[in-house]
Short mmCIF file of C-alpha atoms in Angstrom, two decimals:
data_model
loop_
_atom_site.label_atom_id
_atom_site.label_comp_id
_atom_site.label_asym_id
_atom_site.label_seq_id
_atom_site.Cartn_x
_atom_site.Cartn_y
_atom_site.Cartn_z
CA UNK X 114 88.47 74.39 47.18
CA UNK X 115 89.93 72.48 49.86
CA UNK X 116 90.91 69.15 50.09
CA UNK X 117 89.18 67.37 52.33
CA UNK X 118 89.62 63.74 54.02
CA UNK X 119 85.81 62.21 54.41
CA UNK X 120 83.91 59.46 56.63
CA UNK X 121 80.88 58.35 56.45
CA UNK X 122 78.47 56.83 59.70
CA UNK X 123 76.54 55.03 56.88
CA UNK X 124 75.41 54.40 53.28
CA UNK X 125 73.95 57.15 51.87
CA UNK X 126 74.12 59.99 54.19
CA UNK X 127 71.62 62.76 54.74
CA UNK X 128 73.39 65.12 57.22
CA UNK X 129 76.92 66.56 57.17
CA UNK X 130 79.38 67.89 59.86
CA UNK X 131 82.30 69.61 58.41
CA UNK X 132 85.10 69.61 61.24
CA UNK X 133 88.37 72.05 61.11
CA UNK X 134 91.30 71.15 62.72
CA UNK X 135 93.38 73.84 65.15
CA UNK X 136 96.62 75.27 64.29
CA UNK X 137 99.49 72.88 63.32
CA UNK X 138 97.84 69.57 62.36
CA UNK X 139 95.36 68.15 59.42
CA UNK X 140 92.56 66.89 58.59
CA UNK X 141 93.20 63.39 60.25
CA UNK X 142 93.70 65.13 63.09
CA UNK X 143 89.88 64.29 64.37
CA UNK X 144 89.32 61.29 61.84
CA UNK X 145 89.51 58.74 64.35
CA UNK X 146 86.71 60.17 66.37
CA UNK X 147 83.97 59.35 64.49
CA UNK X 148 83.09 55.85 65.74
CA UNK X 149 83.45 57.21 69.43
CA UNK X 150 80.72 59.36 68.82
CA UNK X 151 78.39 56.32 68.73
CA UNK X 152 75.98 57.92 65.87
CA UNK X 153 73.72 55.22 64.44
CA UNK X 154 74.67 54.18 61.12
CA UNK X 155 70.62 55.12 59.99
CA UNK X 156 70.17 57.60 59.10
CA UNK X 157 73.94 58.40 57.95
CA UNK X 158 76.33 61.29 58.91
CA UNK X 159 79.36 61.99 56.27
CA UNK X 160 82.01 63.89 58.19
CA UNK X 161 84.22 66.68 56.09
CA UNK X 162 87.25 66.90 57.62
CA UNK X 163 89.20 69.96 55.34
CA UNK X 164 92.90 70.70 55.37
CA UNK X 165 93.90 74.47 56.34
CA UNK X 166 96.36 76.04 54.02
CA UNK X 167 100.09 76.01 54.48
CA UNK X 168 101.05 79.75 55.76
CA UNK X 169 103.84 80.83 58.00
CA UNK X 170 102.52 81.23 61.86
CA UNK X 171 104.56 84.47 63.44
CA UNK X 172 104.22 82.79 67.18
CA UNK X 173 105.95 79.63 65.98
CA UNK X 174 109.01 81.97 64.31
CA UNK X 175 107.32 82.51 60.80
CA UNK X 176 107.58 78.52 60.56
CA UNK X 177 105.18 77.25 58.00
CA UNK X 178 102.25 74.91 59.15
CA UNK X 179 98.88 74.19 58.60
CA UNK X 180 96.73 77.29 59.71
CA UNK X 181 93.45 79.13 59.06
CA UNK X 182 95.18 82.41 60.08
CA UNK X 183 98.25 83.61 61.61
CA UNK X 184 98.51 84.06 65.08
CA UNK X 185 101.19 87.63 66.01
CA UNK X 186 101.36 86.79 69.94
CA UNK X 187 101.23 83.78 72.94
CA UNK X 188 99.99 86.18 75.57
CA UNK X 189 96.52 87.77 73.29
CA UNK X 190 94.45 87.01 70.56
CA UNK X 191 94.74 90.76 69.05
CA UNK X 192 95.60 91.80 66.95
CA UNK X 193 94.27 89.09 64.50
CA UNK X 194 94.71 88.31 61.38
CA UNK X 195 91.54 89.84 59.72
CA UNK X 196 92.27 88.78 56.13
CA UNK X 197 93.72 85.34 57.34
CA UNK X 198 90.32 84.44 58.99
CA UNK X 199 87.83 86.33 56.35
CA UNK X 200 89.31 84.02 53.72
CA UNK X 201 89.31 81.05 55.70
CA UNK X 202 85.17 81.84 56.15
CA UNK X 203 85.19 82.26 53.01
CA UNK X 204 86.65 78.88 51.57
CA UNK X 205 84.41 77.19 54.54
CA UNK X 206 81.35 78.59 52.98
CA UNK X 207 82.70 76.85 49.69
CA UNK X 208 82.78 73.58 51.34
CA UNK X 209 79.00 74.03 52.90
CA UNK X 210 77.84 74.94 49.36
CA UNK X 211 79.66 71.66 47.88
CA UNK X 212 77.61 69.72 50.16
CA UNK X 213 74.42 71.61 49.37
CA UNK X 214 75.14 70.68 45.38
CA UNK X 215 75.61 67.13 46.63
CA UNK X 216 72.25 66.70 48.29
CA UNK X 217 72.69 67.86 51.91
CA UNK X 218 70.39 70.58 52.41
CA UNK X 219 71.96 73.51 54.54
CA UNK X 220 70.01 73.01 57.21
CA UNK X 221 71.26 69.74 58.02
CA UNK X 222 74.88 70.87 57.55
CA UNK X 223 76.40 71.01 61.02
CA UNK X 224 80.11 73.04 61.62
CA UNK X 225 82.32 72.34 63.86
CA UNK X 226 85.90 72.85 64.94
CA UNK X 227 88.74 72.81 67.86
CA UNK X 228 90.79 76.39 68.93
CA UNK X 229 91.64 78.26 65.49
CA UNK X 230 89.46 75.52 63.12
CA UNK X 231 86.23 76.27 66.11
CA UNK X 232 87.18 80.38 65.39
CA UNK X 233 86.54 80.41 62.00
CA UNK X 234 82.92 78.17 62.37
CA UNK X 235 81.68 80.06 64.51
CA UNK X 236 82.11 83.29 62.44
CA UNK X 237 80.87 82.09 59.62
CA UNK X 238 77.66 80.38 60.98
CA UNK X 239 76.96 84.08 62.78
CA UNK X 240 77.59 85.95 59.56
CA UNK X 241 75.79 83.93 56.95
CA UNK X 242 72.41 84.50 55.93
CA UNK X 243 70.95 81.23 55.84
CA UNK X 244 71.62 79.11 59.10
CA UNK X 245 73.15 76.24 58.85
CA UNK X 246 72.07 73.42 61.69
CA UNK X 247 74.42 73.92 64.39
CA UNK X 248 77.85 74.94 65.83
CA UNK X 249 80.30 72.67 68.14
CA UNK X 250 82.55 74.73 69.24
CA UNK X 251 85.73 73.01 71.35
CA UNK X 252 88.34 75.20 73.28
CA UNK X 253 87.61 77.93 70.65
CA UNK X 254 86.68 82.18 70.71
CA UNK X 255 84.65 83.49 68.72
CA UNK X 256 87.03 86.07 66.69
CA UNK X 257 85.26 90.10 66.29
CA UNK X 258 83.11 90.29 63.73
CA UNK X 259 82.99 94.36 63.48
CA UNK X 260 82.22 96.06 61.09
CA UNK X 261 79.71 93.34 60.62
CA UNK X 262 77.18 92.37 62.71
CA UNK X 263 75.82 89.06 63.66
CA UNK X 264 72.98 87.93 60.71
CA UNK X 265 69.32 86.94 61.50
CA UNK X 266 70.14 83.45 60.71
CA UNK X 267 72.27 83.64 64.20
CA UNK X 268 69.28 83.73 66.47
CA UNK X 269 68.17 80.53 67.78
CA UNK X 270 70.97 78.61 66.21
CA UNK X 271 72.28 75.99 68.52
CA UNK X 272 76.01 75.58 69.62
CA UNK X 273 77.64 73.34 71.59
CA UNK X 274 80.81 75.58 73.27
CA UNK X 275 82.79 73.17 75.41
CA UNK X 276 86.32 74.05 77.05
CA UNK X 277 89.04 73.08 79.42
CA UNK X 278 89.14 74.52 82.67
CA UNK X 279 92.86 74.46 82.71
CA UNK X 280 93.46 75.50 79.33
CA UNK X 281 96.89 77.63 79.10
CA UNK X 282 96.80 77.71 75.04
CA UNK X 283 93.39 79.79 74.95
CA UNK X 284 92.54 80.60 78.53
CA UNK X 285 88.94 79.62 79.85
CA UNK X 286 87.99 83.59 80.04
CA UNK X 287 88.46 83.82 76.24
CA UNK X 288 85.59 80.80 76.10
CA UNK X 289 83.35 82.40 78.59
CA UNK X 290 83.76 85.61 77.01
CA UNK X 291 82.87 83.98 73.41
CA UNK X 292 79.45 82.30 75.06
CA UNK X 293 78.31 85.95 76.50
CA UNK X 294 78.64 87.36 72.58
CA UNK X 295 76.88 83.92 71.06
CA UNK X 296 74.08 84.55 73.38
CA UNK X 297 73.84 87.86 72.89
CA UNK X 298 73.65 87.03 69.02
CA UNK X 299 70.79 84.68 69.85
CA UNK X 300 72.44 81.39 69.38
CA UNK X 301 70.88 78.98 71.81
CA UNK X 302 74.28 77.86 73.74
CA UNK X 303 74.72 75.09 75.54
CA UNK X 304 78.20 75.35 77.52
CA UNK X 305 80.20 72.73 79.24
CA UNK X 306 83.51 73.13 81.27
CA UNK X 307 85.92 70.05 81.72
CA UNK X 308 88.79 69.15 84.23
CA UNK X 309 91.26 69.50 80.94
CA UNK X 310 93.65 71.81 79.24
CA UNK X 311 93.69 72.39 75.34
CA UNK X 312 92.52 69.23 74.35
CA UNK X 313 89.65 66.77 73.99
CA UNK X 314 88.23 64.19 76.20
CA UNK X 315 86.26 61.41 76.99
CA UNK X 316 82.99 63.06 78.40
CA UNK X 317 83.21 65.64 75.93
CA UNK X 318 83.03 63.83 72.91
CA UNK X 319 80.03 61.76 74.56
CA UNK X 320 78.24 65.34 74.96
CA UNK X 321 78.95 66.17 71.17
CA UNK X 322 77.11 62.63 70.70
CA UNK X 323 74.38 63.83 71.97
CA UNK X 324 73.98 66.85 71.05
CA UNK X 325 74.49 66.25 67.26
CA UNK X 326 71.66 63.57 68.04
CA UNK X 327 69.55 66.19 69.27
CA UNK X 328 69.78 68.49 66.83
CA UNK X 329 69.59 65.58 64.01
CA UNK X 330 66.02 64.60 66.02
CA UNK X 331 64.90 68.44 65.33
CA UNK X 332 65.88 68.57 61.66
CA UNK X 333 63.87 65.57 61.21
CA UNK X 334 61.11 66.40 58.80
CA UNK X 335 63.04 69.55 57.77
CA UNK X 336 64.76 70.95 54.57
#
């Protein structure tokens, strides 16, 4: 299992966002975001923030760093690390089954994730067979999923895919590209572009506010 750093919006929580970090940093990486979100403390979100594994990253000179899979070139995604990312999946699954034992049901289980930590939610929401309740996705790709195909549980699932225009780490095309095969999949997407490179900003994070609070407002009742 992962370790994980945790925050909670409020006292007993009833929905969960687990959040992976990109390549290179940890699990406080997005800590201090929480409270800029402006979620209301009723009903209660606990955030899951997990640490990748320590593995040496080939475009950084086989230096070793926090990573859910190794990345062989600056200038393409492929090839890619197959094994790296089906693991990774696979321990993230662990995680949204830990907070299904703790009381969260799965359908108010939300992933999300920035450039390689946004990768590896993404394929795993579209390949499990129960849907979990939504995808943000930040200056991320969705990595191929062949030979498997996107599950059932994909279609209507929403997703929040937001990236910088200017991004030179993971080029807007690769973005664009990802929301053409999440649509195709069925996910409902809702895109958004910003005047940014590979980061965050202001006006992005106050989208994710409101689109977790949207899709909190349509679990209501649920699960």
């Amino acid at each position: 299992m992962l370790d994980c750093l945790e925050r909670d919006t409020g006292p007993e929580p009833v929905y969960s966002v687990i959040w992976l970090h990109g390549l290179g940093a940890d699990a406080g990486d997005f800590w201090p975001i929480v409270p800029e979100l402006g979620l209301p403390a009723s009903p209660a979100w606990r955030f899951v923030f997990p640490n990748a594994p320590v593995r040496p990253v080939t475009i950084n000179g086989g230096m070793p760093m926090r990573a859910w899979f190794d990345f062989f070139s600056r200038d393409s995604i492929s090839p890619m690390d197959t094994d790296g990312i089906a693991a990774s999946c696979r321990a993230l699954e662990e995680l949204i089954e830990r907070e299904e034992q703790r009381g969260i049901a799965r359908n108010r289980i939300m992933l999300a994730g920035f450039s390689q930590g946004g990768a590896i939610a993404l394929r795993t929401a579209l390949l499990s067979d129960r849907p979990v309740a939504g995808i943000v996705a930040l200056s991320t790709f969705l990595p191929p999923l062949e030979p498997l195909e996107p599950s059932a549980s994909a279609k209507g699932l929403p997703c929040l895919a937001a990236h910088g225009r200017y991004d030179e780490v993971l080029p807007l095309r690769l973005g664009l590209d990802s929301r053409a095969r999440l649509e195709a999949a069925g996910c409902q997407v809702e895109w958004r572009e910003y005047e940014m490179g590979h980061q965050v900003c202001g006006p992005e994070l106050a989208d994710i506010s409101v689109f977790m609070q949207k899709v909190s407002g349509a679990m209501t009742g649920t699960g």
